[in-house]
């Protein structure tokens, strides 16, 4: 863990789930966190940032001068903004421009995903947006670092579960032995805090709290549960792609960044191996307490 005493980091997105965890991780390091929030942010969310130790800076992101002033004197701007094009490209783009205008030396964009530098354009809407922003940040006069963490580990038991307790099965597509990258949000936040304080951080950093295949997950659940779990193949990647097309066609248009078909696109990028993280940079800051998949799964038993 890096000592951030006397140092100032700007954080955009502190009112969100990952943002709140990152705020806490930075505060634990003694960092002064300038939490830049939209002036329309609800009072309760602003109060939560203050309670978490952040220095709240409400600003109109459309006011270039005000946003630039909000970032003056910080050593790194970290974005954990979440959304579709109006957020990832437009809002985050304004943040990038203001950081450059303020003379901020470093910028961490809101990537936090599988490795979209290796995936195919057009396969994943959210990764395409991040790819477009990457092209923009790479032409800006600022040093950027993207952090790739695979899937957040709550995918294992969350809204799109692959763990099926009723059937004692691990749902997968394609190959039961395909390695998959999972990292908890707390581990991502902890690592990102160190990256924000690292003036020599490279352009890309890749981390995974655990790397497990569907077959590995079945073995873990058998060990935890005492009953025999098995991998369950829902189909090949071609079938998954067909289902994505159908789901996307039938789904109403929405501004939600994680619609059902978008989650399916993410699973496809993981299951194909194209988004696999390699090499891993887990050891760069000496962090050893990574949360393994079994620890995430254990509360489900």
Coordinates of C-alpha atoms in Angstrom, one line a residue:
X1 CA 0.0 0.0 0.0
X2 CA 1.4 3.4 -1.0
X3 CA 1.5 6.3 1.5
X4 CA -0.5 9.1 0.0
X5 CA -0.2 11.6 2.9
X6 CA -0.1 15.1 1.6
X7 CA -1.1 14.1 -2.0
X8 CA -4.3 15.1 -3.8
X9 CA -6.2 12.9 -6.3
X10 CA -9.4 13.9 -8.1
X11 CA -12.1 11.3 -8.3
X12 CA -15.1 11.4 -10.7
X13 CA -17.8 8.9 -9.9
X14 CA -17.3 8.8 -6.1
X15 CA -21.1 8.4 -5.6
X16 CA -21.2 5.0 -7.4
X17 CA -20.5 1.5 -6.1
X18 CA -16.9 1.2 -7.3
X19 CA -16.3 4.9 -6.8
X20 CA -17.3 4.7 -3.1
X21 CA -14.9 1.8 -2.6
X22 CA -12.1 3.7 -4.3
X23 CA -12.8 6.8 -2.2
X24 CA -12.3 4.6 0.9
X25 CA -9.1 3.0 -0.4
X26 CA -7.6 6.4 -1.1
X27 CA -8.6 7.8 2.3
X28 CA -7.0 4.8 4.0
X29 CA -3.7 5.9 2.3
X30 CA -4.0 9.4 3.7
X31 CA -4.8 10.9 0.3
X32 CA -6.8 14.1 0.0
X33 CA -9.6 13.1 -2.4
X34 CA -11.2 15.8 -4.4
X35 CA -14.6 14.2 -5.3
X36 CA -15.8 16.0 -8.4
X37 CA -19.5 15.4 -8.8
X38 CA -22.2 16.9 -11.0
X39 CA -23.9 19.9 -9.5
X40 CA -27.2 18.0 -9.9
X41 CA -26.1 15.1 -7.7
X42 CA -28.7 14.3 -5.1
X43 CA -28.0 15.7 -1.6
X44 CA -28.0 12.3 0.0
X45 CA -25.3 11.1 -2.4
X46 CA -23.2 14.2 -1.7
X47 CA -23.5 13.7 2.0
X48 CA -22.3 10.1 1.6
X49 CA -19.1 11.3 -0.1
X50 CA -18.5 13.8 2.7
X51 CA -19.1 11.2 5.3
X52 CA -16.6 9.0 3.5
X53 CA -13.9 11.6 3.9
X54 CA -13.9 13.1 0.4
X55 CA -13.7 16.8 -0.3
X56 CA -16.8 17.4 -2.3
X57 CA -16.6 19.6 -5.4
X58 CA -20.0 20.0 -7.2
X59 CA -19.5 21.4 -10.7
X60 CA -21.4 21.8 -13.9
X61 CA -19.5 19.5 -16.3
X62 CA -20.6 21.7 -19.2
X63 CA -18.7 24.6 -17.7
X64 CA -15.2 24.1 -19.0
X65 CA -13.7 26.8 -16.9
X66 CA -15.3 25.6 -13.6
X67 CA -14.3 22.0 -14.3
X68 CA -10.8 23.0 -15.1
X69 CA -10.6 24.9 -11.8
X70 CA -11.9 21.9 -9.9
X71 CA -9.0 19.8 -11.1
X72 CA -6.2 22.4 -10.6
X73 CA -3.3 21.1 -8.5
X74 CA -4.2 17.4 -8.4
X75 CA -1.6 14.8 -9.5
X76 CA -4.0 12.4 -11.1
X77 CA -7.7 12.3 -12.2
X78 CA -9.4 9.0 -11.8
X79 CA -12.7 8.4 -13.6
X80 CA -15.1 5.7 -12.5
X81 CA -18.0 7.2 -14.4
X82 CA -20.4 4.6 -15.7
X83 CA -22.8 4.8 -18.6
X84 CA -23.2 4.8 -22.3
X85 CA -21.9 7.3 -24.9
X86 CA -23.2 10.4 -23.2
X87 CA -21.1 9.4 -20.1
X88 CA -18.1 7.4 -21.4
X89 CA -17.4 9.7 -24.4
X90 CA -19.1 13.1 -23.7
X91 CA -18.9 13.5 -19.9
X92 CA -15.6 11.7 -19.5
X93 CA -14.3 13.6 -22.5
X94 CA -15.0 16.9 -20.8
X95 CA -13.2 15.6 -17.8
X96 CA -10.2 14.7 -19.9
X97 CA -10.1 18.0 -21.6
X98 CA -10.3 19.8 -18.3
X99 CA -7.5 17.7 -16.8
X100 CA -5.3 18.7 -19.8
X101 CA -6.2 22.3 -19.4
X102 CA -5.5 22.2 -15.7
X103 CA -2.1 20.7 -16.3
X104 CA -2.8 17.4 -14.5
X105 CA -0.1 15.0 -15.4
X106 CA -2.1 11.7 -15.2
X107 CA -5.5 10.3 -16.1
X108 CA -7.1 6.9 -15.3
X109 CA -10.1 6.3 -17.5
X110 CA -13.2 4.3 -16.5
X111 CA -12.2 1.1 -18.2
X112 CA -12.2 -1.6 -15.4
X113 CA -13.1 -4.5 -17.7
X114 CA -11.7 -7.4 -19.7
X115 CA -8.9 -6.6 -22.1
X116 CA -10.8 -4.8 -24.9
X117 CA -7.5 -4.1 -26.7
X118 CA -7.7 -7.8 -27.8
X119 CA -11.4 -8.2 -28.5
X120 CA -13.1 -7.6 -31.9
X121 CA -14.7 -4.3 -32.6
X122 CA -18.5 -4.6 -32.9
X123 CA -18.7 -7.6 -30.6
X124 CA -19.4 -5.6 -27.4
X125 CA -21.1 -2.2 -27.3
X126 CA -19.6 -1.2 -24.0
X127 CA -16.1 -2.2 -25.0
X128 CA -16.5 -0.3 -28.3
X129 CA -17.2 2.8 -26.3
X130 CA -14.1 2.3 -24.2
X131 CA -12.0 1.6 -27.3
X132 CA -13.2 4.9 -28.8
X133 CA -12.3 6.8 -25.7
X134 CA -8.9 5.1 -25.7
X135 CA -8.2 6.5 -29.1
X136 CA -9.0 10.0 -27.8
X137 CA -7.0 9.8 -24.6
X138 CA -4.0 8.4 -26.5
X139 CA -3.8 11.6 -28.5
X140 CA -4.1 13.9 -25.5
X141 CA -1.0 15.4 -23.9
X142 CA -1.5 13.5 -20.6
X143 CA -0.2 10.2 -19.3
X144 CA -3.0 7.6 -19.1
X145 CA -3.3 4.2 -17.4
X146 CA -6.1 1.8 -18.0
X147 CA -6.8 -1.0 -15.5
X148 CA -8.2 -4.3 -16.7
X149 CA -9.7 -6.6 -14.1
X150 CA -11.8 -9.1 -16.1
X151 CA -15.3 -9.5 -14.7
X152 CA -16.3 -8.2 -11.3
X153 CA -16.5 -11.3 -9.1
X154 CA -20.1 -10.6 -8.1
X155 CA -21.0 -11.9 -11.6
X156 CA -20.6 -15.3 -10.1
X157 CA -23.6 -14.9 -7.9
X158 CA -25.2 -11.7 -9.1
X159 CA -27.9 -10.7 -11.6
X160 CA -26.5 -12.9 -14.4
X161 CA -25.4 -15.9 -12.3
X162 CA -23.4 -18.7 -13.8
X163 CA -23.7 -20.7 -10.5
X164 CA -27.0 -22.6 -10.4
X165 CA -27.6 -24.0 -6.9
X166 CA -31.0 -25.5 -7.7
X167 CA -29.4 -27.8 -10.4
X168 CA -25.9 -28.1 -8.9
X169 CA -24.5 -26.8 -12.2
X170 CA -22.0 -24.2 -13.4
X171 CA -23.4 -22.6 -16.6
X172 CA -20.9 -22.0 -19.4
X173 CA -20.6 -21.5 -23.1
X174 CA -18.0 -23.0 -25.3
X175 CA -15.1 -24.7 -23.4
X176 CA -15.4 -25.9 -19.8
X177 CA -11.7 -25.4 -19.4
X178 CA -11.5 -21.8 -20.6
X179 CA -9.7 -19.7 -17.9
X180 CA -11.9 -16.7 -16.8
X181 CA -10.7 -13.6 -14.9
X182 CA -12.6 -12.4 -11.8
X183 CA -11.8 -9.6 -9.4
X184 CA -13.8 -8.2 -6.5
X185 CA -14.7 -4.6 -6.5
X186 CA -12.8 -4.1 -3.3
X187 CA -9.6 -5.5 -4.8
X188 CA -10.1 -3.4 -7.9
X189 CA -10.5 -0.3 -5.7
X190 CA -7.5 -1.2 -3.5
X191 CA -5.2 -1.7 -6.6
X192 CA -6.5 1.4 -8.4
X193 CA -5.6 3.6 -5.3
X194 CA -2.0 2.4 -5.7
X195 CA -2.0 3.1 -9.4
X196 CA -3.3 6.6 -8.8
X197 CA -0.3 7.3 -6.6
X198 CA 2.2 5.7 -9.0
X199 CA 3.7 8.4 -11.3
X200 CA 5.4 5.6 -13.3
X201 CA 2.4 3.5 -13.9
X202 CA 2.4 2.1 -17.5
X203 CA -0.4 2.6 -20.1
X204 CA -2.1 -0.8 -19.2
X205 CA -2.2 -2.8 -16.1
X206 CA -4.0 -6.2 -15.9
X207 CA -5.2 -7.8 -12.6
X208 CA -7.2 -10.8 -11.6
X209 CA -8.2 -11.8 -8.1
X210 CA -8.6 -15.3 -9.4
X211 CA -8.4 -17.1 -12.7
X212 CA -10.8 -20.1 -12.9
X213 CA -12.5 -22.2 -15.5
X214 CA -16.1 -23.4 -15.3
X215 CA -14.7 -26.8 -14.4
X216 CA -12.7 -25.3 -11.6
X217 CA -15.8 -23.6 -10.3
X218 CA -17.7 -26.9 -10.3
X219 CA -14.8 -28.4 -8.3
X220 CA -14.9 -25.5 -5.8
X221 CA -18.6 -25.7 -5.3
X222 CA -18.4 -29.5 -4.7
X223 CA -15.7 -28.9 -2.1
X224 CA -17.8 -26.1 -0.4
X225 CA -21.2 -27.7 -0.7
X226 CA -20.4 -31.4 -0.2
X227 CA -22.6 -32.4 -3.1
X228 CA -21.3 -33.1 -6.6
X229 CA -21.5 -30.1 -8.9
X230 CA -20.9 -30.3 -12.7
X231 CA -20.3 -27.8 -15.5
X232 CA -23.3 -27.4 -17.7
X233 CA -22.7 -26.4 -21.4
X234 CA -25.5 -24.1 -22.5
X235 CA -24.1 -24.2 -26.1
X236 CA -21.3 -23.1 -28.3
X237 CA -20.3 -19.5 -28.9
X238 CA -22.2 -19.5 -32.2
X239 CA -25.4 -20.2 -30.3
X240 CA -24.6 -17.5 -27.8
X241 CA -24.1 -15.0 -30.6
X242 CA -27.4 -15.9 -32.1
X243 CA -29.2 -15.5 -28.7
X244 CA -27.5 -12.1 -28.3
X245 CA -28.9 -10.9 -31.7
X246 CA -32.3 -12.1 -30.8
X247 CA -32.2 -10.5 -27.3
X248 CA -31.0 -7.2 -28.7
X249 CA -33.7 -7.1 -31.4
X250 CA -36.5 -7.9 -28.9
X251 CA -35.2 -5.6 -26.1
X252 CA -36.7 -2.1 -25.8
X253 CA -34.2 0.7 -26.2
X254 CA -32.7 1.6 -22.9
X255 CA -30.0 3.9 -21.4
X256 CA -29.0 1.2 -19.0
X257 CA -25.3 0.3 -19.5
X258 CA -25.8 -3.4 -18.6
X259 CA -28.9 -4.7 -20.4
X260 CA -29.3 -8.4 -20.5
X261 CA -27.9 -8.7 -24.1
X262 CA -24.9 -6.5 -23.1
X263 CA -24.1 -8.9 -20.3
X264 CA -24.3 -11.8 -22.8
X265 CA -21.8 -9.9 -25.0
X266 CA -19.4 -9.7 -22.0
X267 CA -19.8 -13.4 -21.3
X268 CA -19.0 -14.2 -24.9
X269 CA -15.8 -12.1 -24.8
X270 CA -14.7 -14.0 -21.7
X271 CA -15.8 -17.4 -22.9
X272 CA -14.0 -17.0 -26.3
X273 CA -10.7 -16.2 -24.5
X274 CA -10.3 -13.0 -26.6
X275 CA -10.7 -10.8 -23.5
X276 CA -8.3 -12.9 -21.4
X277 CA -5.8 -10.9 -19.3
X278 CA -2.2 -11.7 -19.9
X279 CA 0.3 -11.0 -18.4
X280 CA -1.0 -10.2 -15.0
X281 CA 0.4 -7.3 -12.9
X282 CA -1.0 -8.4 -9.6
X283 CA 2.4 -8.1 -7.8
X284 CA 3.3 -4.5 -8.9
X285 CA 2.4 -2.9 -5.6
X286 CA 3.0 -5.9 -3.3
X287 CA -0.7 -6.7 -2.8
X288 CA -1.1 -10.4 -1.8
X289 CA -4.6 -10.5 -0.2
X290 CA -6.5 -11.0 -3.4
X291 CA -10.0 -12.5 -2.9
X292 CA -10.3 -15.9 -4.5
X293 CA -13.4 -17.2 -6.2
X294 CA -14.1 -19.7 -3.4
X295 CA -14.4 -16.9 -0.9
X296 CA -17.0 -15.2 -3.1
X297 CA -18.9 -18.4 -3.5
X298 CA -18.8 -19.6 0.1
X299 CA -21.6 -17.3 1.4
X300 CA -24.0 -19.0 -1.1
X301 CA -23.7 -22.3 0.6

